[in-house]
Tab-separated table of C-alpha atoms in Angstrom:
chain	number	residue	atom	x	y	z
S	1	MET	CA	0.073	0.021	0.028
S	2	SER	CA	1.066	3.455	-0.996
S	3	ASP	CA	1.370	6.466	1.746
S	4	GLU	CA	-1.556	8.935	2.415
S	5	PRO	CA	-3.524	9.884	0.440
S	6	VAL	CA	-5.019	6.420	-0.112
S	7	LEU	CA	-9.101	6.725	-0.402
S	8	ARG	CA	-11.405	4.399	1.886
S	9	PRO	CA	-14.717	3.191	0.498
S	10	ALA	CA	-18.100	4.265	2.431
S	11	GLY	CA	-18.984	1.913	5.445
S	12	GLY	CA	-20.171	-1.736	4.756
S	13	ARG	CA	-21.389	-4.732	6.780
S	14	GLY	CA	-21.497	-8.348	5.924
S	15	PRO	CA	-20.133	-9.145	2.559
S	16	GLY	CA	-19.217	-5.331	2.105
S	17	LEU	CA	-16.795	-5.284	4.991
S	18	GLU	CA	-14.879	-6.893	2.423
S	19	ARG	CA	-14.580	-3.397	0.793
S	20	CYS	CA	-13.516	-1.836	4.048
S	21	HIS	CA	-10.711	-3.703	4.334
S	22	GLY	CA	-9.723	-4.221	0.958
S	23	SER	CA	-10.721	-1.655	-1.876
S	24	ARG	CA	-8.471	1.386	-2.073
S	25	LEU	CA	-7.675	4.005	-4.309
S	26	CYS	CA	-4.059	5.623	-4.488
S	27	VAL	CA	-1.741	7.325	-6.720
S	28	GLU	CA	1.485	4.843	-7.625
S	29	ASP	CA	4.542	5.405	-9.810
S	30	GLY	CA	2.715	7.724	-12.268
S	31	ALA	CA	-0.698	6.014	-12.513
S	32	LEU	CA	-4.051	5.986	-10.260
S	33	VAL	CA	-4.023	2.616	-8.710
S	34	LEU	CA	-7.340	0.942	-7.610
S	35	ARG	CA	-7.385	-1.901	-5.610
S	36	ALA	CA	-11.138	-3.966	-5.157
S	37	ARG	CA	-11.710	-7.465	-4.393
S	38	GLY	CA	-8.286	-9.133	-5.666
S	39	ARG	CA	-8.204	-6.923	-9.045
S	40	THR	CA	-5.881	-3.847	-9.722
S	41	ARG	CA	-6.491	-0.901	-12.316
S	42	ARG	CA	-4.197	1.481	-13.158
S	43	VAL	CA	-4.907	4.638	-14.943
S	44	PRO	CA	-1.957	6.564	-16.047
S	45	LEU	CA	-1.211	10.110	-15.274
S	46	GLY	CA	0.029	13.060	-17.790
S	47	ASP	CA	0.578	12.652	-21.485
S	48	GLY	CA	-1.822	9.615	-22.620
S	49	GLY	CA	-3.680	9.684	-19.107
S	50	VAL	CA	-5.326	11.778	-16.793
S	51	ALA	CA	-4.499	15.526	-17.053
S	52	ARG	CA	-7.209	17.408	-15.814
S	53	ALA	CA	-10.192	16.853	-13.810
S	54	VAL	CA	-13.837	18.053	-13.234
S	55	PHE	CA	-15.994	17.720	-10.282
S	56	VAL	CA	-19.419	17.749	-10.929
S	57	ASP	CA	-21.216	18.896	-7.840
S	58	ALA	CA	-24.443	18.380	-8.742
S	59	ALA	CA	-27.416	16.148	-7.944
S	60	PRO	CA	-28.371	14.129	-10.877
S	61	ALA	CA	-31.422	14.603	-13.117
S	62	ASP	CA	-33.672	11.993	-10.958
S	63	ALA	CA	-32.871	13.436	-7.604
S	64	ALA	CA	-36.450	14.212	-6.536
S	65	ARG	CA	-37.044	10.146	-6.731
S	66	ASP	CA	-36.702	8.959	-2.904
S	67	GLU	CA	-34.154	5.658	-4.036
S	68	PRO	CA	-30.878	5.824	-1.451
S	69	GLY	CA	-28.009	5.298	-2.906
S	70	ARG	CA	-28.563	6.377	-6.539
S	71	PRO	CA	-25.534	6.219	-8.298
S	72	GLY	CA	-23.942	9.863	-8.766
S	73	ALA	CA	-26.361	11.221	-6.151
S	74	TRP	CA	-23.014	12.382	-4.121
S	75	GLY	CA	-21.894	14.068	-7.757
S	76	GLU	CA	-18.426	12.611	-9.528
S	77	VAL	CA	-15.303	13.861	-10.328
S	78	ARG	CA	-14.519	12.867	-14.379
S	79	LEU	CA	-10.802	12.544	-15.271
S	80	GLN	CA	-9.843	13.811	-18.899
S	81	ASP	CA	-6.910	13.482	-20.881
S	82	ARG	CA	-5.429	16.913	-22.562
S	83	ASP	CA	-7.913	17.040	-25.289
S	84	GLY	CA	-11.154	16.735	-22.946
S	85	ALA	CA	-12.008	13.232	-23.151
S	86	GLN	CA	-12.993	11.716	-20.273
S	87	VAL	CA	-10.768	8.670	-19.253
S	88	ALA	CA	-12.113	7.851	-15.812
S	89	ARG	CA	-14.361	8.752	-12.910
S	90	ILE	CA	-14.775	9.279	-9.075
S	91	PRO	CA	-18.188	8.468	-7.768
S	92	LEU	CA	-17.790	10.522	-4.922
S	93	GLY	CA	-20.383	8.826	-2.675
S	94	ASP	CA	-18.390	5.241	-2.994
S	95	TRP	CA	-15.324	7.052	-1.153
S	96	LEU	CA	-17.144	8.660	1.392
S	97	PRO	CA	-16.991	6.534	4.917
S	98	GLU	CA	-19.900	8.061	6.484
S	99	ALA	CA	-21.961	8.097	3.495
S	100	PRO	CA	-24.561	5.420	4.682
S	101	ALA	CA	-25.615	7.303	7.808
S	102	LEU	CA	-26.170	10.640	5.774
S	103	PRO	CA	-28.882	11.829	3.793
S	104	GLU	CA	-27.735	12.257	0.190
S	105	ARG	CA	-25.902	15.408	-0.546
S	106	ALA	CA	-25.490	16.434	3.183
S	107	VAL	CA	-22.122	16.948	2.196
S	108	GLN	CA	-21.121	19.510	-0.811
S	109	GLY	CA	-18.400	21.224	-2.608
S	110	GLU	CA	-15.023	21.510	-1.335
S	111	GLN	CA	-15.944	19.698	2.072
S	112	LEU	CA	-16.687	16.362	0.144
S	113	LEU	CA	-13.735	16.334	-1.753
S	114	GLU	CA	-11.476	16.767	1.614
S	115	ARG	CA	-13.314	14.331	3.340
S	116	THR	CA	-13.551	11.590	0.690
S	117	GLY	CA	-9.518	12.677	0.369
S	118	VAL	CA	-10.351	12.966	-3.701
S	119	ALA	CA	-8.636	16.641	-3.420
S	120	GLY	CA	-5.382	15.475	-1.762
S	121	LEU	CA	-5.299	12.276	-3.908
S	122	LEU	CA	-5.379	14.917	-7.092
S	123	ARG	CA	-2.981	17.589	-5.364
S	124	THR	CA	-0.562	14.387	-4.999
S	125	ALA	CA	-1.176	13.524	-8.533
S	126	GLY	CA	-0.711	16.340	-10.086
S	127	VAL	CA	-3.826	16.621	-11.217
S	128	ARG	CA	-5.713	20.327	-11.932
S	129	LEU	CA	-9.367	20.274	-10.365
S	130	HIS	CA	-12.457	22.228	-11.751
S	131	VAL	CA	-15.588	22.429	-10.246
S	132	ALA	CA	-18.496	22.702	-12.150
S	133	ARG	CA	-22.079	23.278	-10.475
S	134	ASP	CA	-23.974	22.872	-13.571
S	135	ARG	CA	-24.198	18.936	-15.554
S	136	ASN	CA	-24.556	21.404	-18.394
S	137	ASP	CA	-21.121	22.984	-17.850
S	138	PRO	CA	-19.124	22.630	-20.971
S	139	ARG	CA	-15.696	21.184	-18.740
S	140	ALA	CA	-17.643	18.384	-17.375
S	141	GLY	CA	-18.173	17.242	-20.729
S	142	SER	CA	-20.648	14.371	-21.902
S	143	GLY	CA	-20.201	11.968	-18.714
S	144	LYS	CA	-19.988	9.078	-20.941
S	145	GLY	CA	-16.932	6.771	-21.169
S	146	GLY	CA	-13.758	6.005	-19.005
S	147	VAL	CA	-13.621	3.251	-16.427
S	148	SER	CA	-15.171	3.411	-12.788
S	149	LEU	CA	-12.810	3.883	-10.273
S	150	GLY	CA	-15.476	2.678	-7.405
S	151	PRO	CA	-14.106	0.160	-4.605
S	152	GLY	CA	-16.825	-2.422	-6.919
S	153	PRO	CA	-20.201	-4.173	-5.506
S	154	ALA	CA	-20.918	-5.098	-1.845
S	155	PHE	CA	-21.438	-8.355	-3.343
S	156	PRO	CA	-19.084	-10.864	-4.795
S	157	LEU	CA	-19.180	-11.464	-8.020
S	158	TRP	CA	-19.917	-15.297	-7.648
S	159	TYR	CA	-22.979	-14.911	-6.272
S	160	TRP	CA	-24.504	-12.274	-9.026
S	161	CYS	CA	-23.137	-14.718	-11.450
S	162	VAL	CA	-25.262	-17.963	-9.835
S	163	ARG	CA	-28.528	-15.618	-9.010
S	164	ALA	CA	-28.786	-14.285	-12.492
S	165	VAL	CA	-27.998	-17.688	-14.378
S	166	ALA	CA	-30.472	-19.324	-12.187
S	167	GLY	CA	-33.145	-16.700	-12.003
S	168	THR	CA	-32.612	-16.717	-15.905
S	169	LEU	CA	-33.479	-20.188	-16.191
S	170	TRP	CA	-36.212	-20.389	-13.601
S	171	PHE	CA	-37.706	-17.534	-15.574
S	172	SER	CA	-37.638	-19.819	-18.820
S	173	ALA	CA	-39.365	-22.708	-17.220
S	174	PHE	CA	-41.787	-20.516	-15.330
S	175	THR	CA	-43.431	-18.983	-18.741
S	176	VAL	CA	-43.106	-22.411	-20.293
S	177	VAL	CA	-45.114	-24.140	-16.864
S	178	VAL	CA	-47.630	-21.331	-16.670
S	179	PHE	CA	-49.021	-21.196	-20.488
S	180	SER	CA	-48.636	-25.222	-20.782
S	181	ASP	CA	-51.931	-27.365	-19.945
S	182	THR	CA	-49.358	-30.034	-19.319
S	183	ALA	CA	-45.821	-29.835	-17.526
S	184	PRO	CA	-43.156	-32.441	-18.404
S	185	GLY	CA	-41.386	-33.601	-15.308
S	186	ARG	CA	-38.080	-32.633	-16.600
S	187	LEU	CA	-39.306	-28.866	-16.646
S	188	VAL	CA	-40.600	-28.873	-13.462
S	189	LEU	CA	-37.568	-30.789	-11.905
S	190	LEU	CA	-35.266	-27.697	-13.407
S	191	LEU	CA	-37.541	-24.894	-12.072
S	192	ALA	CA	-37.360	-26.350	-8.878
S	193	LEU	CA	-33.749	-26.529	-8.351
S	194	THR	CA	-33.119	-23.117	-10.048
S	195	ALA	CA	-35.813	-21.886	-7.043
S	196	LEU	CA	-33.420	-23.844	-5.041
S	197	CYS	CA	-30.517	-21.830	-6.177
S	198	GLY	CA	-31.602	-18.498	-4.465
S	199	PRO	CA	-31.974	-19.767	-0.943
S	200	VAL	CA	-28.495	-21.656	-1.050
S	201	ALA	CA	-26.314	-18.905	-3.182
S	202	ARG	CA	-27.752	-16.517	0.210
S	203	LEU	CA	-26.361	-19.337	2.580
S	204	VAL	CA	-23.479	-20.227	1.052
S	205	LEU	CA	-22.579	-16.363	1.137
S	206	ARG	CA	-23.302	-16.236	4.587
S	207	GLY	CA	-20.649	-18.757	5.445
S	208	TRP	CA	-18.440	-17.432	3.062
S	209	THR	CA	-18.964	-13.790	4.788
S	210	ARG	CA	-18.140	-15.575	8.403
S	211	LEU	CA	-14.911	-17.448	6.943
S	212	ARG	CA	-13.361	-14.357	5.318
S	213	ALA	CA	-14.086	-12.166	8.029
S	214	GLY	CA	-12.255	-14.684	9.884
S	215	ARG	CA	-9.272	-14.730	7.921
S	216	ARG	CA	-8.765	-11.132	8.346
S	217	ARG	CA	-5.959	-9.745	9.781
S	218	VAL	CA	-5.803	-6.219	11.118
S	219	THR	CA	-2.914	-4.462	13.808
S	220	VAL	CA	-5.453	-3.486	16.409
S	221	VAL	CA	-4.128	-0.780	18.810
S	222	GLU	CA	-6.833	-0.451	21.076
S	223	ARG	CA	-10.567	-1.427	21.463
S	224	VAL	CA	-13.066	0.935	22.813
S	225	THR	CA	-16.383	-0.608	23.608
S	226	PRO	CA	-19.266	1.600	25.144
S	227	ASN	CA	-19.527	1.902	28.547
S	228	PRO	CA	-23.704	3.247	29.359
S	229	ALA	CA	-24.541	5.167	31.742
S	230	PRO	CA	-27.630	3.794	33.635
S	231	GLY	CA	-31.092	4.523	31.955
S	232	SER	CA	-29.466	5.023	28.858
S	233	GLY	CA	-31.274	2.638	27.080
S	234	ALA	CA	-28.351	0.341	26.312
S	235	THR	CA	-28.634	-3.131	25.184
S	236	VAL	CA	-26.644	-6.489	24.851
S	237	ARG	CA	-26.501	-6.220	21.303
S	238	PHE	CA	-25.212	-2.424	21.011
S	239	LEU	CA	-22.529	-3.799	23.961
S	240	ARG	CA	-21.482	-6.624	22.201
S	241	GLU	CA	-21.158	-4.989	18.316
S	242	THR	CA	-20.899	-1.556	18.865
S	243	GLU	CA	-17.001	-0.241	19.040
S	244	VAL	CA	-14.512	1.917	18.238
S	245	ARG	CA	-11.202	0.295	16.803
S	246	VAL	CA	-7.758	2.283	16.592
S	247	GLN	CA	-5.862	0.393	14.135
S	248	ASP	CA	-2.283	1.083	12.888
S	249	ARG	CA	-3.613	3.236	9.750
S	250	ASP	CA	-7.476	3.621	10.538
S	251	LEU	CA	-9.260	4.652	12.988
S	252	VAL	CA	-12.982	2.569	12.859
S	253	LEU	CA	-16.440	2.977	14.461
S	254	ARG	CA	-18.478	0.092	13.835
S	255	ASP	CA	-21.935	-0.003	14.687
S	256	LEU	CA	-24.664	-2.634	16.238
S	257	GLY	CA	-25.871	-3.707	12.748
S	258	GLY	CA	-22.084	-4.879	11.807
S	259	GLN	CA	-21.331	-2.098	9.705
S	260	GLU	CA	-17.670	-0.585	10.039
S	261	TYR	CA	-16.621	3.334	8.483
S	262	TRP	CA	-12.976	3.622	8.422
S	263	PHE	CA	-11.232	7.055	8.721
S	264	ALA	CA	-7.284	7.648	7.690
S	265	ARG	CA	-4.970	8.547	10.747
S	266	SER	CA	-2.686	10.258	8.544
S	267	GLY	CA	-2.528	12.300	5.059
S	268	PRO	CA	-4.402	15.609	3.986
S	269	HIS	CA	-8.141	13.792	4.642
S	270	ALA	CA	-6.980	12.441	8.059
S	271	VAL	CA	-8.984	12.697	11.345
S	272	THR	CA	-7.107	15.141	13.382
S	273	ARG	CA	-8.850	15.876	16.840
S	274	LEU	CA	-10.995	14.401	19.282
S	275	VAL	CA	-13.424	17.311	20.780
S	276	LYS	CA	-15.469	17.023	24.031
S	277	VAL	CA	-18.036	18.482	24.252
S	278	LEU	CA	-19.922	20.304	27.965
S	279	ASP	CA	-23.035	21.696	28.088
S	280	GLY	CA	-23.099	25.168	29.788
S	281	THR	CA	-22.951	23.689	33.406
S	282	GLY	CA	-19.852	21.921	32.422
S	283	ARG	CA	-21.076	18.260	31.846
S	284	PRO	CA	-19.672	16.403	28.621
S	285	VAL	CA	-22.588	15.310	26.538
S	286	GLY	CA	-20.644	13.904	23.851
S	287	ALA	CA	-17.487	13.767	21.824
S	288	GLU	CA	-16.464	14.828	18.294
S	289	LEU	CA	-13.948	13.175	15.947
S	290	ARG	CA	-13.222	16.081	13.558
S	291	GLY	CA	-11.168	16.000	10.268
S	292	PRO	CA	-9.991	18.493	7.337
S	293	GLY	CA	-11.056	21.812	8.278
S	294	GLU	CA	-12.291	20.991	11.275
S	295	GLN	CA	-15.331	18.986	9.993
S	296	VAL	CA	-17.511	16.784	12.308
S	297	ARG	CA	-16.723	13.116	11.159
S	298	ALA	CA	-18.348	11.597	13.158
S	299	VAL	CA	-19.679	11.545	17.337
S	300	LEU	CA	-19.681	9.918	20.378
S	301	PRO	CA	-23.033	10.481	22.468
S	302	TRP	CA	-21.167	10.817	26.050
S	303	ASP	CA	-24.325	8.622	27.950
S	304	LEU	CA	-24.011	5.849	25.747
S	305	TRP	CA	-20.267	5.841	25.423
S	306	PHE	CA	-18.085	7.102	28.210
S	307	GLY	CA	-21.181	7.523	31.034
S	308	GLY	CA	-21.033	4.866	33.066
S	309	ALA	CA	-18.952	3.027	35.439
S	310	GLY	CA	-15.143	3.158	34.280
S	311	GLY	CA	-16.293	5.151	31.337
S	312	ALA	CA	-13.019	7.793	32.118
S	313	ASP	CA	-10.884	5.110	31.498
S	314	GLY	CA	-12.159	4.366	27.951
S	315	TRP	CA	-12.275	7.959	27.353
S	316	SER	CA	-8.227	8.189	28.005
S	317	ARG	CA	-7.568	4.737	26.124
S	318	LEU	CA	-9.190	6.511	23.340
S	319	CYS	CA	-7.483	9.702	23.574
S	320	GLY	CA	-3.834	8.012	23.648
S	321	ALA	CA	-4.198	5.384	21.573
S	322	SER	CA	-5.557	7.541	18.575
S	323	GLY	CA	-2.688	10.038	18.624
S	324	LEU	CA	-5.284	12.923	17.840
S	325	ALA	CA	-5.138	16.170	19.419
S	326	VAL	CA	-7.486	16.564	22.554
S	327	SER	CA	-9.851	19.622	22.989
S	328	GLU	CA	-12.907	20.807	24.716
S	329	ARG	CA	-15.902	23.111	23.672
S	330	ARG	CA	-18.763	24.499	25.618
S	331	LEU	CA	-22.126	24.714	24.612
S	332	SER	CA	-23.407	28.409	25.060
S	333	GLY	CA	-27.239	29.081	25.078
S	334	ARG	CA	-29.837	26.396	24.482
S	335	ARG	CA	-27.852	25.137	21.392
S	336	THR	CA	-28.734	21.441	20.423
S	337	TRP	CA	-26.103	19.040	20.069
S	338	PRO	CA	-25.423	17.903	17.481
S	339	ARG	CA	-25.851	20.393	14.684
S	340	GLY	CA	-26.990	18.622	11.271
S	341	PRO	CA	-26.668	15.349	10.395
S	342	VAL	CA	-23.399	13.322	11.520
S	343	LEU	CA	-22.543	9.727	11.964
S	344	GLY	CA	-22.947	8.499	15.579
S	345	THR	CA	-26.395	9.757	16.519
S	346	GLY	CA	-28.334	7.077	15.697
S	347	LEU	CA	-26.169	3.673	16.740
S	348	LEU	CA	-28.872	2.651	19.354
S	349	PRO	CA	-31.882	2.257	17.459
S	350	ARG	CA	-34.858	3.255	19.206
S	351	THR	CA	-36.776	-0.533	19.492
S	352	GLY	CA	-35.632	-3.683	19.548
S	353	ARG	CA	-37.550	-4.364	16.140
S	354	ASP	CA	-35.154	-1.591	14.443
S	355	ALA	CA	-32.035	-3.068	15.989
S	356	ARG	CA	-33.330	-6.361	14.191
S	357	ARG	CA	-34.021	-4.992	11.140
S	358	THR	CA	-30.799	-3.016	11.459
S	359	ALA	CA	-29.065	-6.413	12.232
S	360	ARG	CA	-30.310	-8.217	9.934
S	361	PHE	CA	-27.677	-9.977	6.898
S	362	PRO	CA	-27.836	-7.255	4.249
S	363	GLY	CA	-29.689	-7.818	1.223
S	364	THR	CA	-29.193	-7.002	-2.788
S	365	ALA	CA	-30.790	-3.349	-3.673
S	366	ALA	CA	-34.072	-5.630	-4.358
S	367	GLY	CA	-34.614	-5.467	-0.681
S	368	VAL	CA	-37.235	-7.220	0.721
S	369	SER	CA	-38.656	-8.226	-3.057
S	370	SER	CA	-35.854	-10.599	-3.686
S	371	THR	CA	-36.677	-12.574	-0.989
S	372	ALA	CA	-40.250	-12.714	-1.733
S	373	VAL	CA	-39.329	-13.823	-5.102
S	374	MET	CA	-37.288	-16.657	-3.792
S	375	ALA	CA	-40.241	-17.489	-1.476
S	376	PHE	CA	-42.907	-17.716	-4.220
S	377	GLY	CA	-40.410	-19.324	-6.620
S	378	ASN	CA	-40.061	-22.288	-3.861
S	379	LEU	CA	-43.726	-22.394	-2.773
S	380	PHE	CA	-44.727	-22.545	-6.737
S	381	SER	CA	-42.025	-25.906	-6.747
S	382	VAL	CA	-43.964	-27.706	-4.234
S	383	ILE	CA	-47.552	-26.434	-6.199
S	384	GLN	CA	-45.878	-27.876	-9.072
S	385	GLY	CA	-44.315	-31.001	-8.053
S	386	VAL	CA	-47.524	-32.245	-6.494
S	387	ARG	CA	-49.491	-31.501	-10.017
S	388	VAL	CA	-47.066	-33.604	-11.626
S	389	ALA	CA	-46.991	-36.594	-9.050
S	390	ASP	CA	-49.390	-39.041	-10.943
S	391	THR	CA	-47.257	-38.241	-14.490
S	392	ALA	CA	-44.099	-38.194	-13.158
S	393	PRO	CA	-43.699	-39.132	-9.410
S	394	GLY	CA	-39.720	-39.125	-9.308
S	395	ALA	CA	-39.509	-35.469	-10.436
S	396	GLY	CA	-42.410	-34.135	-8.418
S	397	ALA	CA	-41.123	-35.704	-5.216
S	398	VAL	CA	-37.664	-34.019	-6.125
S	399	ALA	CA	-39.498	-30.807	-6.783
S	400	VAL	CA	-41.544	-31.325	-3.728
S	401	ALA	CA	-38.668	-31.456	-1.475
S	402	ALA	CA	-36.240	-29.025	-3.378
S	403	GLY	CA	-39.312	-26.456	-2.374
S	404	ALA	CA	-39.778	-27.203	1.090
S	405	LEU	CA	-36.396	-27.206	1.199
S	406	GLY	CA	-35.879	-23.888	0.378
S	407	LEU	CA	-38.566	-22.503	1.726
S	408	VAL	CA	-37.089	-24.010	5.249
S	409	LEU	CA	-33.442	-22.325	4.174
S	410	GLN	CA	-35.332	-19.128	4.366
S	411	ALA	CA	-37.298	-19.789	7.564
S	412	VAL	CA	-34.562	-20.549	9.507
S	413	PRO	CA	-32.222	-18.259	9.433
S	414	TYR	CA	-35.061	-15.375	9.648
S	415	ALA	CA	-36.521	-17.313	12.911
S	416	VAL	CA	-33.145	-17.972	14.713
S	417	HIS	CA	-32.095	-13.961	13.982
S	418	GLU	CA	-35.506	-12.866	15.733
S	419	LEU	CA	-35.756	-15.099	18.633
S	420	ARG	CA	-31.838	-14.360	19.770
S	421	GLY	CA	-32.912	-10.510	19.560
S	422	ARG	CA	-36.069	-11.096	21.124
S	423	LEU	CA	-34.646	-13.124	23.808
S	424	VAL	CA	-31.000	-12.063	24.538
S	425	LEU	CA	-29.746	-9.449	22.143
S	426	ASP	CA	-32.134	-6.545	22.293
S	427	ARG	CA	-32.642	-6.567	25.997
S	428	PRO	CA	-31.723	-3.932	28.359
S	429	ALA	CA	-27.969	-4.237	29.141
S	430	ALA	CA	-26.705	-5.053	32.915
S	431	GLU	CA	-24.511	-2.134	34.128
S	432	ARG	CA	-21.107	-2.825	33.825
S	433	THR	CA	-18.189	-2.978	36.579
S	434	PRO	CA	-15.116	-0.611	35.725
S	435	GLU	CA	-13.245	-4.166	35.341
S	436	GLU	CA	-15.394	-5.719	32.674
S	437	ALA	CA	-15.480	-1.957	30.966
S	438	ARG	CA	-11.338	-2.507	30.646
S	439	ARG	CA	-11.593	-6.225	28.704
């Protein structure tokens, strides 16, 4: 890995943690180098490569649509050659660590360039950066062409390939079965087996994610877990899953859903300061993690993180291990804290149901629709297996068994997740002793 600045991707969880650990964009040997999911892509700088950059600081044309996470919603940097042809593009939302926790375009302009590290990266590369406030600005070009220098998808390629092939075969078989008076046993068998591929692939993905997580090696300097005050509403899940990790190159905030947000500890876009915030009476209300230009990157509400017995020890360990400058500031009058949307304010969901939804194994962009389609596919397999039981008993029995197995493979993980949450994880946490807090 080259020296800073090195861009870190937006926060992720589940399979998306692979991006947090491995996807980086940096400058090496006269080229922009993207490393993502085991592949490396180089974009040369200077003659024959990137000579200038244009930051298109404008919402997409469909900004009014309520679809969080749309490509380009945060704006993009278009990398052009000397003739103005687009060589590559950098989607800024993909390289803003706290992007999943903020409303789209909550950070704009030069602040966004500094937070992501793109400004420092282009300075290091010697590429002049222009800002276009309008997508029709002549300097922005058409926006077409060139490679995307993004961290890659959250889900691995093999998963998408399995789902795409199985889905295509299933839909083809489904169409024939629906519009035919009689369905051949082999076709029903194909229908059932391809429908089963979805739940099996998701289960394999869970195991693959857990296996990959166990193989990752990071150098952890200090690990600080919450030490909540009595009556703060903290749950067992919150205490088990939430933490701040000080690593050799990064400072990582992990929420109770397993999502991690990685911030650089050095370089022009690094976090630089810890600020202890006091109310008018001098009582601590929280801590701010600040970055370039004193921008607040994340907050740690005091009652949740350091309000319990031994909480001061956790604060001291965080200050010492992070190596950040530490200061205090006092709120004046009736000012609320924090001001505006910021990472860290929603780490403790209001209800157990919200917590279970947050901690559920991540789905694709289709969300619950994907699960509904898989459930329908397996149920349809059972129905068709019963339908052809007389004419093709072997195929019918296999179809019924495959459909039932698919439904079980979807229902069991969901039931285990819900029961474990209701009975154990989402119950109020017992007060921790100072010794337990230091472990």
